[in-house]
Tab-separated table of C-alpha atoms in Angstrom:
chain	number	residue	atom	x	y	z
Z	1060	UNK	CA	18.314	-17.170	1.726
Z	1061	UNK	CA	20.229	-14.804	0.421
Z	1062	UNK	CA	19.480	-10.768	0.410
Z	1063	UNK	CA	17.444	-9.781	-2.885
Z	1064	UNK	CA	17.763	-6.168	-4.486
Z	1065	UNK	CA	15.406	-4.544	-6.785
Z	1066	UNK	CA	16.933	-1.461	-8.766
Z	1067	UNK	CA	17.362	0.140	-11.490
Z	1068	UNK	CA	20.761	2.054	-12.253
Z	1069	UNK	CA	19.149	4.795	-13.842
Z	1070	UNK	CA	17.650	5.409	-10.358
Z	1071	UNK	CA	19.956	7.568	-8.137
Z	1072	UNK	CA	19.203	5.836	-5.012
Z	1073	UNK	CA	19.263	2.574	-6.174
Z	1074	UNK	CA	22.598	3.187	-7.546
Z	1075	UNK	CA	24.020	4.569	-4.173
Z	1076	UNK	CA	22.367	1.194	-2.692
Z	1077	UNK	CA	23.955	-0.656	-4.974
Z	1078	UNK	CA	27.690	0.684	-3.996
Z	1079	UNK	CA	27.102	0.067	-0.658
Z	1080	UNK	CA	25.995	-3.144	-0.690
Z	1081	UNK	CA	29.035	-3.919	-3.088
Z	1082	UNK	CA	32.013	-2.049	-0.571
Z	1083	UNK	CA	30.711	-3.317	2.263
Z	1084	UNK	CA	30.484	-7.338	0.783
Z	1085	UNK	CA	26.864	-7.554	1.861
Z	1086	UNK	CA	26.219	-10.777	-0.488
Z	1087	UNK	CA	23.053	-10.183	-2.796
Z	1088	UNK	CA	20.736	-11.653	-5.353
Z	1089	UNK	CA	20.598	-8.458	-8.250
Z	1090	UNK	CA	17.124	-8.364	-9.328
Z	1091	UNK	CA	17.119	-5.418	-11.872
Z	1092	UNK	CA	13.925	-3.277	-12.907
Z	1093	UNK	CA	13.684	-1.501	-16.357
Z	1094	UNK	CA	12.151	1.516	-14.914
Z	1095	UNK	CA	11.545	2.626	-18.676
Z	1096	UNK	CA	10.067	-0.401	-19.700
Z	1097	UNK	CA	6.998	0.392	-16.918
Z	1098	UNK	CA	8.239	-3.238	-15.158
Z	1099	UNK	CA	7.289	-1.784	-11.963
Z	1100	UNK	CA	4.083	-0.604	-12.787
Z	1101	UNK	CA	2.764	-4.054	-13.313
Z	1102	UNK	CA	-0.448	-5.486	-10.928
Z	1103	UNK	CA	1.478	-8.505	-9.659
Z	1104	UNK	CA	4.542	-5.872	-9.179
Z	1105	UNK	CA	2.509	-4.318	-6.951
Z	1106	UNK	CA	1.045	-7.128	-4.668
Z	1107	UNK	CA	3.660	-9.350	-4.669
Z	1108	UNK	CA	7.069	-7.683	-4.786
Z	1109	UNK	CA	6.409	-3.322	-3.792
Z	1110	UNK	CA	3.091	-1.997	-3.179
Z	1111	UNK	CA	4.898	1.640	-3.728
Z	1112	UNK	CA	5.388	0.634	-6.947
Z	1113	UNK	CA	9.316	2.278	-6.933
Z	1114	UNK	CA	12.755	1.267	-6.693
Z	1115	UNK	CA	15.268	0.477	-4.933
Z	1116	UNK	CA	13.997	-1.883	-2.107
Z	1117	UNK	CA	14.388	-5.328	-0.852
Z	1118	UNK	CA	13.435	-8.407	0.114
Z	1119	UNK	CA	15.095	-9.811	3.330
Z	1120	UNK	CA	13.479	-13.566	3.056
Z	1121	UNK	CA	9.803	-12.453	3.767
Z	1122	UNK	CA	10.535	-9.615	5.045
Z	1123	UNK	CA	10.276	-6.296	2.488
Z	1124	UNK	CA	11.550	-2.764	2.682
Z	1125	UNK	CA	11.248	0.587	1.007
Z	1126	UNK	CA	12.767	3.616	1.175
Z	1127	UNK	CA	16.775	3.702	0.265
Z	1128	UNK	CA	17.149	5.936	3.821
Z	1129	UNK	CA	15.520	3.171	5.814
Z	1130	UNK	CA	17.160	0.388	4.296
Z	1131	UNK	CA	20.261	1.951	4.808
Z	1132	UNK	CA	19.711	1.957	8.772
Z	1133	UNK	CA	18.419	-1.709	8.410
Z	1134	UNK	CA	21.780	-3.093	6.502
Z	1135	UNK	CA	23.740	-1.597	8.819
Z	1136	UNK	CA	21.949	-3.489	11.936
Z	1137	UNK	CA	21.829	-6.658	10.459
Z	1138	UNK	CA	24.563	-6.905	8.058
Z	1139	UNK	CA	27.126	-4.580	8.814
Z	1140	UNK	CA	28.602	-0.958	7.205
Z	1141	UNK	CA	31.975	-0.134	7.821
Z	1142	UNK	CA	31.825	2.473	11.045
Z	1143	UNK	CA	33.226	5.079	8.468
Z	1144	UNK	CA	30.648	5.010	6.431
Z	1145	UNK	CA	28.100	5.277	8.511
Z	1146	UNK	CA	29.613	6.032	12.342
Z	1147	UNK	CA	28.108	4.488	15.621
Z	1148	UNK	CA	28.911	7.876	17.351
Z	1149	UNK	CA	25.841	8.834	18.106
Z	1150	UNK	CA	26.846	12.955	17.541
Z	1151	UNK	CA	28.254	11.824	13.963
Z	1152	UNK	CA	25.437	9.239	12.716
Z	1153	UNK	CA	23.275	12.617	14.063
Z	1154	UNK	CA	24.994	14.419	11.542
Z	1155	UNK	CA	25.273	11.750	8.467
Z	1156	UNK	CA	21.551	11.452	9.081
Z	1157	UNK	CA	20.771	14.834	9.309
Z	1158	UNK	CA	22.251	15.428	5.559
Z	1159	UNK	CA	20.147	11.940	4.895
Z	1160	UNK	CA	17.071	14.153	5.802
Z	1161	UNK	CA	18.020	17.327	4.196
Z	1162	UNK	CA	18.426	15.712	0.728
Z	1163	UNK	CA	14.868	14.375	0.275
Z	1164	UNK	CA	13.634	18.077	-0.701
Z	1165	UNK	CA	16.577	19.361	-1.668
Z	1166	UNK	CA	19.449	17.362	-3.937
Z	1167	UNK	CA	17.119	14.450	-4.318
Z	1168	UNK	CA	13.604	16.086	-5.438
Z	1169	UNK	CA	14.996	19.162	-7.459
Z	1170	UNK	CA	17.214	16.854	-9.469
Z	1171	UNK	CA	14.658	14.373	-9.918
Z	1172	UNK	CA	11.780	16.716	-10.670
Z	1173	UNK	CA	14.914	18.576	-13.196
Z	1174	UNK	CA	15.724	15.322	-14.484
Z	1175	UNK	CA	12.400	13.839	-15.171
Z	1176	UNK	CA	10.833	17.280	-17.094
Z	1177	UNK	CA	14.501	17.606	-19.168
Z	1178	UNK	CA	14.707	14.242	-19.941
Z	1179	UNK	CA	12.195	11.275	-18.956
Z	1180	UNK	CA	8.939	12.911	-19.691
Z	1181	UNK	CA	9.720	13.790	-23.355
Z	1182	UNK	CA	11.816	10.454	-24.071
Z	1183	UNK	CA	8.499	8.602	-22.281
Z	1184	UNK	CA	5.693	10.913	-23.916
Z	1185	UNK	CA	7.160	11.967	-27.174
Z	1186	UNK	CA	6.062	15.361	-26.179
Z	1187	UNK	CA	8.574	18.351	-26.056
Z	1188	UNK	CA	10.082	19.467	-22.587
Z	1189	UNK	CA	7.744	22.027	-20.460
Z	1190	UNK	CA	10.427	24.571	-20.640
Z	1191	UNK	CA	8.794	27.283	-18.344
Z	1192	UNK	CA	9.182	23.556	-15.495
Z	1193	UNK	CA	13.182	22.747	-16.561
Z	1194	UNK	CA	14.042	26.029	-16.318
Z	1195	UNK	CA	12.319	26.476	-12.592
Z	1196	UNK	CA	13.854	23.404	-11.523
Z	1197	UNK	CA	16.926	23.721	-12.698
Z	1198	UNK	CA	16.927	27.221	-10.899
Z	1199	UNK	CA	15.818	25.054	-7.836
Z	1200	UNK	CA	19.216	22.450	-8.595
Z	1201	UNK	CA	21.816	25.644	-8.852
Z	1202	UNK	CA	20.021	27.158	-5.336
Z	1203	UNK	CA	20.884	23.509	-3.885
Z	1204	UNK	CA	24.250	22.990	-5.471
Z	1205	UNK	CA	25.173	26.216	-3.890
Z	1206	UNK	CA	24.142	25.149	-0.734
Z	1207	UNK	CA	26.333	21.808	-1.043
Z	1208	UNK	CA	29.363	24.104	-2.080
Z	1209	UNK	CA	29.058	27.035	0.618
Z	1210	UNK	CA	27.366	25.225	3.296
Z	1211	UNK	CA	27.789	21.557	3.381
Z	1212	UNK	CA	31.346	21.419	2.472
Z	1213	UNK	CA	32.378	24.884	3.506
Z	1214	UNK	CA	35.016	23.952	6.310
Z	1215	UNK	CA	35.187	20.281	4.918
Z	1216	UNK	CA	36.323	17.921	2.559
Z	1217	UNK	CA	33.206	15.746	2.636
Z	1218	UNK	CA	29.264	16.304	3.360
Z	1219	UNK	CA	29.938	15.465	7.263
Z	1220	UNK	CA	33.587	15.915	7.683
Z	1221	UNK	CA	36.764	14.782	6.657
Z	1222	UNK	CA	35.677	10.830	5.425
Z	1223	UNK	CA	33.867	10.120	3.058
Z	1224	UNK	CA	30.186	8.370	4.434
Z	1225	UNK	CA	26.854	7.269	3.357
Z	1226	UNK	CA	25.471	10.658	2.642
Z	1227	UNK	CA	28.741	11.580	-0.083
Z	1228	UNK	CA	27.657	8.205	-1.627
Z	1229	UNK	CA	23.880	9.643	-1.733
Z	1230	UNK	CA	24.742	13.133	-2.654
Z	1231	UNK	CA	27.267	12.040	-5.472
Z	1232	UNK	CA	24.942	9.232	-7.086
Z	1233	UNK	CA	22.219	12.349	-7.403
Z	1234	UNK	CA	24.711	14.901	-8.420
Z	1235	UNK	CA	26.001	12.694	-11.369
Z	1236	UNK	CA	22.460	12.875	-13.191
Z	1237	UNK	CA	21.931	15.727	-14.832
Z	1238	UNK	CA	24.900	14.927	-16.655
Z	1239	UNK	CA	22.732	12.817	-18.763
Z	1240	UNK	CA	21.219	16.074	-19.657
Z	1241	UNK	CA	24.135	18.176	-20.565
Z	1242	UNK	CA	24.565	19.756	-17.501
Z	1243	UNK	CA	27.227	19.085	-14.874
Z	1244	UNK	CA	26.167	21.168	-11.907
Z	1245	UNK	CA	29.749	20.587	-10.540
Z	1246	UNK	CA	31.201	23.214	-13.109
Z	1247	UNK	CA	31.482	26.328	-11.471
Z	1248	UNK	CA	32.064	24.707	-8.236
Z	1249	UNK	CA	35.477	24.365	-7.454
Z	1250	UNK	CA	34.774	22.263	-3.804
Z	1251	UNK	CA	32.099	20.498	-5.348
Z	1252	UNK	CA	34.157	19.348	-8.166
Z	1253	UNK	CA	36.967	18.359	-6.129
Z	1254	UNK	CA	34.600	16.823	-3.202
Z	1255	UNK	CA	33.304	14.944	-6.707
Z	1256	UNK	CA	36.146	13.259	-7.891
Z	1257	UNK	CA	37.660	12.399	-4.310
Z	1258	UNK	CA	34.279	10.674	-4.294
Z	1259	UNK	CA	34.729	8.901	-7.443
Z	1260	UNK	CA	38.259	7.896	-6.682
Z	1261	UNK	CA	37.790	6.469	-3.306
Z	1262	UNK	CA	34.711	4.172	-4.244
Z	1263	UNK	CA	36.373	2.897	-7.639
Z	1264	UNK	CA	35.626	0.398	-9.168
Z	1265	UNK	CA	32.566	-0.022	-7.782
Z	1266	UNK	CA	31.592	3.390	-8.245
Z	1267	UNK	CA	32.087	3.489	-11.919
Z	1268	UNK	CA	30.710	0.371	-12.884
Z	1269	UNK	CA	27.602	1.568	-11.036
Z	1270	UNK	CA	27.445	4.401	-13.239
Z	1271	UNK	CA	27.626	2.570	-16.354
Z	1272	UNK	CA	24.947	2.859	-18.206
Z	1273	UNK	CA	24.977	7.057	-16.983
Z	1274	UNK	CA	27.850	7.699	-18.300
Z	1275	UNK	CA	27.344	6.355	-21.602
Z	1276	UNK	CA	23.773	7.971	-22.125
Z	1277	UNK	CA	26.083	11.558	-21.269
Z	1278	UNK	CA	28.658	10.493	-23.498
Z	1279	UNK	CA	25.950	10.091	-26.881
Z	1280	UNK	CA	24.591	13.254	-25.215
Z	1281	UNK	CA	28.292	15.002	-25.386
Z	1282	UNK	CA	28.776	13.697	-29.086
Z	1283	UNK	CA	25.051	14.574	-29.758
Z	1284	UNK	CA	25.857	18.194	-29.393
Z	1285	UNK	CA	29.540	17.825	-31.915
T	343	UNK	CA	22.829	22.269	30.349
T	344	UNK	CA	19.174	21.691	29.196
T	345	UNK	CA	18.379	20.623	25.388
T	346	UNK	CA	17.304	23.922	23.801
T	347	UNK	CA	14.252	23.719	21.374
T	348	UNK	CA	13.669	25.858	18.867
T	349	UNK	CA	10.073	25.256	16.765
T	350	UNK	CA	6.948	27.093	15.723
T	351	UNK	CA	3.504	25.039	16.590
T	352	UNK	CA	2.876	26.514	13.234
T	353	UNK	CA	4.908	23.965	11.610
T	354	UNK	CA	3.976	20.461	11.589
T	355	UNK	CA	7.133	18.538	12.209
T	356	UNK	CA	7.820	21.395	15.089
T	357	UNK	CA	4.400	20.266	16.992
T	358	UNK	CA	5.082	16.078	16.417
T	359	UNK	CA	8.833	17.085	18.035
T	360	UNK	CA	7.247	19.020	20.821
T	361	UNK	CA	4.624	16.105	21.533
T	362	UNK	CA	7.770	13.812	21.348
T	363	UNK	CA	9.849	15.245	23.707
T	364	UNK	CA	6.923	16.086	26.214
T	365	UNK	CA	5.354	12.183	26.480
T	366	UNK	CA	8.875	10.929	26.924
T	367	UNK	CA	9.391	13.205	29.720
T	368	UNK	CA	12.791	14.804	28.211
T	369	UNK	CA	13.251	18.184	29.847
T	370	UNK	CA	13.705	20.856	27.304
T	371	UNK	CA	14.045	24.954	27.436
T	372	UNK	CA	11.558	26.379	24.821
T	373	UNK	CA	12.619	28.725	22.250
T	374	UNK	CA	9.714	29.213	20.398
T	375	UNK	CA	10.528	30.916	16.634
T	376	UNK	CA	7.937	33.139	14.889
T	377	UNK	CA	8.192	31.710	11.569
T	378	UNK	CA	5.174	34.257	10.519
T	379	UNK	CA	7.253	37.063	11.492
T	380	UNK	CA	10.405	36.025	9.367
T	381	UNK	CA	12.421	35.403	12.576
T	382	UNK	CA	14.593	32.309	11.141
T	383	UNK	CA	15.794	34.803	8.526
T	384	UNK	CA	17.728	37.188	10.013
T	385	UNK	CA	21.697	37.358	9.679
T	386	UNK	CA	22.066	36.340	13.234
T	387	UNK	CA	19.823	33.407	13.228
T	388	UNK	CA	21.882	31.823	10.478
T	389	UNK	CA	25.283	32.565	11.669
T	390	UNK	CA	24.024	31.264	16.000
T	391	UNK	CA	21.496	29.199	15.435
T	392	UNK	CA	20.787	27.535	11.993
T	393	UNK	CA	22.787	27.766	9.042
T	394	UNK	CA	19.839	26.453	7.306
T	395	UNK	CA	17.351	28.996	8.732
T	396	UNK	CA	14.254	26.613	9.642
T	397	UNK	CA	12.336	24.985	12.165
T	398	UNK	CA	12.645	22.763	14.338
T	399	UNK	CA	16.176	22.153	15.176
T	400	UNK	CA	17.844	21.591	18.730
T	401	UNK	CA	21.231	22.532	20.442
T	402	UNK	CA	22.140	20.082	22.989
T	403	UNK	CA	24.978	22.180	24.516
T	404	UNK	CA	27.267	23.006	21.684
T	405	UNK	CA	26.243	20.178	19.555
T	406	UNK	CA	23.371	22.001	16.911
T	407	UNK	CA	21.018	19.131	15.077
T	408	UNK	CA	18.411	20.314	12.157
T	409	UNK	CA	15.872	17.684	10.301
T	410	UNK	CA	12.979	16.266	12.289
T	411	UNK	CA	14.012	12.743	11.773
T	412	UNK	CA	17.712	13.013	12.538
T	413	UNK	CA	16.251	14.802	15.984
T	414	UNK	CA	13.811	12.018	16.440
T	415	UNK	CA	16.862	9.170	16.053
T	416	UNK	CA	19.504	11.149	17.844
T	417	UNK	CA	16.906	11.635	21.063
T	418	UNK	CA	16.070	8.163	21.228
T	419	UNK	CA	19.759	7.249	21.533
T	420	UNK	CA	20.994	10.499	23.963
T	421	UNK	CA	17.533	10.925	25.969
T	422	UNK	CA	15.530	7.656	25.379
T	423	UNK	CA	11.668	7.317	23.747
T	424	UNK	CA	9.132	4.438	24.479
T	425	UNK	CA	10.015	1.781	23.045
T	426	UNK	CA	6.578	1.726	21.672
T	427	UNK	CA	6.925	4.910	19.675
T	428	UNK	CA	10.696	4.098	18.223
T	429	UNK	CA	11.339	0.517	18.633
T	430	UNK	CA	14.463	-1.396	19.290
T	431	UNK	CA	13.836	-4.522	17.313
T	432	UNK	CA	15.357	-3.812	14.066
T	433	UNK	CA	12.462	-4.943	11.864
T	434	UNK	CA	10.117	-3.049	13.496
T	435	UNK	CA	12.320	-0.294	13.237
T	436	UNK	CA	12.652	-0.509	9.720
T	437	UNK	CA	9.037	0.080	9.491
T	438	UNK	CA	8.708	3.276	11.665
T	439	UNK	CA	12.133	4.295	9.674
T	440	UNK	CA	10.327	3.326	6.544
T	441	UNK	CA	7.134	5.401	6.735
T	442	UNK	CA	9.055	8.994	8.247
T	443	UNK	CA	11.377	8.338	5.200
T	444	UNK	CA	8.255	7.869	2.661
T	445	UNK	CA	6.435	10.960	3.918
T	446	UNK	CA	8.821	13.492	2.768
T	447	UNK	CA	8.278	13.337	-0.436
T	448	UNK	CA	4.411	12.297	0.261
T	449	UNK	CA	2.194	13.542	3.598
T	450	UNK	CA	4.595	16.415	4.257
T	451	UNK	CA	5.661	17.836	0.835
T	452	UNK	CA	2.009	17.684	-0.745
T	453	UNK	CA	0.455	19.655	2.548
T	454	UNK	CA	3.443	21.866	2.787
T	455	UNK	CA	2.925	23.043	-0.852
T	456	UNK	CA	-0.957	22.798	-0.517
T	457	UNK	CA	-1.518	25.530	2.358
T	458	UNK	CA	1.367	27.113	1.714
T	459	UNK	CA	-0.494	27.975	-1.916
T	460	UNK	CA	-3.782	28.471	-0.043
T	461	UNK	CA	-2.970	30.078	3.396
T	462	UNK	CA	0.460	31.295	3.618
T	463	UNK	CA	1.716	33.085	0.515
T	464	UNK	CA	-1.640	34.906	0.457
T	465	UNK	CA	-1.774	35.548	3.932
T	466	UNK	CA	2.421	37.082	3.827
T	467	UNK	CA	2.231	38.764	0.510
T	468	UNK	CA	-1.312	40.516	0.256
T	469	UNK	CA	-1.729	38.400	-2.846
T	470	UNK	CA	-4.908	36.277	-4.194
T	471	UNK	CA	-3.879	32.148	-4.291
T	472	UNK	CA	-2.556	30.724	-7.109
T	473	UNK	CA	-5.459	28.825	-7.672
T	474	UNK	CA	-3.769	26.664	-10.686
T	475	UNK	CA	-0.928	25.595	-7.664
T	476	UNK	CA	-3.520	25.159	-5.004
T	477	UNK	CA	-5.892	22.764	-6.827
T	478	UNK	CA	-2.521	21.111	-8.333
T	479	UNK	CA	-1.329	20.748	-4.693
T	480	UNK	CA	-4.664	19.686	-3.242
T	481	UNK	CA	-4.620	16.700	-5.507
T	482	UNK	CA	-0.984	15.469	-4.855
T	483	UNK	CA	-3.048	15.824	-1.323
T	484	UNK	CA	-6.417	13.545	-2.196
T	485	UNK	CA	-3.905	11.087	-3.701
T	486	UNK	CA	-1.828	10.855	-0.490
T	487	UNK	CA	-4.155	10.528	1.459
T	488	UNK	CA	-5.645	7.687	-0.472
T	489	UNK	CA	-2.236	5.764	0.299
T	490	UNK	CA	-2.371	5.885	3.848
T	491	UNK	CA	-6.126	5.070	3.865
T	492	UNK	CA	-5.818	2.048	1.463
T	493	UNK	CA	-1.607	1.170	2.069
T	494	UNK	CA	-0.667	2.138	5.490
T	495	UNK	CA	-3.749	1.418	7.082
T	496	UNK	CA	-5.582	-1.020	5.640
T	497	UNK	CA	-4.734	-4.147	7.691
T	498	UNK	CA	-3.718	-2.531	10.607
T	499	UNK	CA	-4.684	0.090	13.719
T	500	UNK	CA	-1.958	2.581	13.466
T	501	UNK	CA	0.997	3.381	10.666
T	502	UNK	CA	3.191	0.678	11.625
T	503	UNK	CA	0.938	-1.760	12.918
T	504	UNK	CA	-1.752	-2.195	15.823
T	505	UNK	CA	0.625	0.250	18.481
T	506	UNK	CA	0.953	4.323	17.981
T	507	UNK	CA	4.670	5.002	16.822
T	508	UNK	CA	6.244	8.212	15.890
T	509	UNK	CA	5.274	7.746	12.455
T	510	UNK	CA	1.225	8.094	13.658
T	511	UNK	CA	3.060	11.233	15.460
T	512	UNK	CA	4.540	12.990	12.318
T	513	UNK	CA	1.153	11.462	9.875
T	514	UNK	CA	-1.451	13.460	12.094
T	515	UNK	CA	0.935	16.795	13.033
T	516	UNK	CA	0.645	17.171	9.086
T	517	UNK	CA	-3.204	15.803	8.263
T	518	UNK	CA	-3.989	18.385	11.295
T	519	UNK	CA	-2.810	21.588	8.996
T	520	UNK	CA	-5.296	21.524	6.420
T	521	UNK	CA	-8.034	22.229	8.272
T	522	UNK	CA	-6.640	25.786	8.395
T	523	UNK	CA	-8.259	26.374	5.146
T	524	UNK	CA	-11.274	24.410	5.738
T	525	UNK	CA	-10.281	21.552	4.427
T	526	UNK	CA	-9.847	18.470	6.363
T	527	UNK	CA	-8.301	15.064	4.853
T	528	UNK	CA	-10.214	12.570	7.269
T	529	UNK	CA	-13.588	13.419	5.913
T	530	UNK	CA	-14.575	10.394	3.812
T	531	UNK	CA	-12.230	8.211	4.667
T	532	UNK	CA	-13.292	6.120	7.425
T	533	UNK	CA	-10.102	4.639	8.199
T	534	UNK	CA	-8.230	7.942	8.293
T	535	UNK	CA	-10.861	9.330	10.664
T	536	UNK	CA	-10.984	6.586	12.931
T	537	UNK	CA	-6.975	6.834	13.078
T	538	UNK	CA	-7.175	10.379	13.682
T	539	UNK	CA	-9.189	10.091	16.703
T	540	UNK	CA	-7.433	7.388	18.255
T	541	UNK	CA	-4.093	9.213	17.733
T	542	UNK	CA	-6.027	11.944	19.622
T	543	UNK	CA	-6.906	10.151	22.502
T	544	UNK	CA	-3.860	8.567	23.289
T	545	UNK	CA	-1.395	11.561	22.741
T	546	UNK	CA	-3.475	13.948	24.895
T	547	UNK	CA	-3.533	16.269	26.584
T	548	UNK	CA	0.111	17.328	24.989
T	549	UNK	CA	-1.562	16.550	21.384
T	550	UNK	CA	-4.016	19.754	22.013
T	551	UNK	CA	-1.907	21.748	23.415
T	552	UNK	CA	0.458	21.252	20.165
T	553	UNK	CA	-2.302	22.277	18.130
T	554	UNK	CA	-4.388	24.961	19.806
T	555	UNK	CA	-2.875	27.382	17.757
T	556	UNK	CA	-3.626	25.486	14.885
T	557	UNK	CA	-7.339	24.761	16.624
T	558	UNK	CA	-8.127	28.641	16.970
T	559	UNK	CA	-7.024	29.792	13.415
T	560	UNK	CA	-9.397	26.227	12.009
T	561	UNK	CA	-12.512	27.445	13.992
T	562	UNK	CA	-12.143	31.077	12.797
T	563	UNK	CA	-11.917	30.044	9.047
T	564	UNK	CA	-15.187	28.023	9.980
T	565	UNK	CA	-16.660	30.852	11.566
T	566	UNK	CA	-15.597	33.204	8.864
T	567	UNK	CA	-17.851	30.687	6.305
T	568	UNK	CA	-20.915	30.898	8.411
């Protein structure tokens, strides 16, 4: 049986999930999950497909997984991802997974926590944004954008050298949602807005169709502001 | 050369590394870091030892490794752990790899932020708690814990099943710090308590060792309620 995916493109990691499934020709069944609709909040959600209750994760005949980081480990043991991507050198897959680990309370939580007070909560709830909570987390997504321009890629064209791996994919799918917002924390950045659109380029087509629906919810923000 | 390893027992993925590496017999030079006396923050620190300035982190001759989880894959490969603790067989695996992915943003963050609030911020900067963060914190805490009491444990012995992995190892360095405050997550929950012990018993003598800083400062906030 076939590999089955739950996601939702809105999510960051399920979108970097998604592109590597897609470059690397891992065949897989899409099952998508309208995060906004509450599908994954559902009772038989929770017992019979994720009892985290999130996305992205699959379903490997009866055998599930969570956690994008994990599952990115398991796909490459049992299906394959090109060495590039994620190296068998055990000094480099040190250091790919050492940015995989870094992210979690850095790129990934400050521009989810950003993300979700600017722009989920008060399209969800109706209510007006907590401003006092955008602005500290967006302080908190500058602090970690400057770490990604001064430390990360300091000496280097990508997070963990010279090629582009698993943890640009990760770091770019995060990095491209506050746009959604209005705010493109790549401005201001001149490595991280290069590093960006090498990014882009080298994962095309696959990379924009992944960021679809993202790009059109910035563009009606862009025209939203005319 | 020996692996060099820098932690602080004070910090919880410092003492599950330092139990690691100790029960798999993987000698190791000790260069403990006094977190409490800002000694990760000086120039020098950041520039030799860790751009990132925190604990724990290893240099294996030249080669310098931060993130608790990279260190924990990247031993297992250069050094070798039980199979037991990090498994081989991929599914298995997955599992460990899926629980020390989940707890970043779960066990770990919520404590972190929880006696940081309570204990450390006080304790550094002369002033009273927060007490708006702290109960906020201690929540995100309750709820945690309620996930590994009724998710991650409820059909089984340990974290990943009926054998003690690393994940038991990082889950018990963290529900250990409360109790610095006085507050101790296995009270109540049956399951968690009966974990707790058993994790005890089969990681010690190293397991109190790790912790009898962490031991000394819980009994004096118990003798300071008396």
């Amino acid at each position: 049986m076939v590999l089955k995916y739950y996601y939702d493109l809105i999510s960051e990691p399920s979108r970097a999930l998604y592109i590597l499934l897609k470059i690397n020709k891992i065949p897989f069944k899409k099952h998508p999950v309208n995060l906004l609709k509450f599908e994954n909040l559902t009772d038989e959600f929770k017992t019979k497909l994720n009892r985290f209750q999130k996305v992205p994760f699959i379903h490997d005949n009866d055998f599930i997984l969570t956690e994008s980081i994990a599952i990115v480990r398991y796909l490459s043991r049992e299906y394959g991802i090109k060495d590039s991507l994620y190296p068998q050198d055990s000094k480099h897959q040190a250091l790919v997974d050492e940015y995989l680990e870094w992210q979690h309370h850095n790129t990934r939580l400050l521009i989810a926590l950003y993300t979700r007070h600017k722009l989920f909560k008060p399209l969800l709830t109706g209510d007006e944004p907590d401003l006092n909570l955008v602005s500290k987390y967006k302080r908190g997504v500058v602090k970690t954008m400057d770490k990604i321009e001064n430390l990360w890629l300091r000496d280097q064209k990508f997070i963990c050298g010279n090629i582009l791996t698993v943890a640009d994919i990760f770091a770019a799918c995060e990095i491209e949602q506050p746009r959604m917002t209005g705010f493109d924390p790549t401005k201001g950045r001149p490595k991280l807005e290069t590093w960006m659109n090498e990014v882009r380029k080298e994962l095309d087509p696959v990379y924009s169709e992944a960021h679809l629906v993202l790009n059109e919810l910035a563009a009606n923000n862009e025209k939203a502001k005319l």
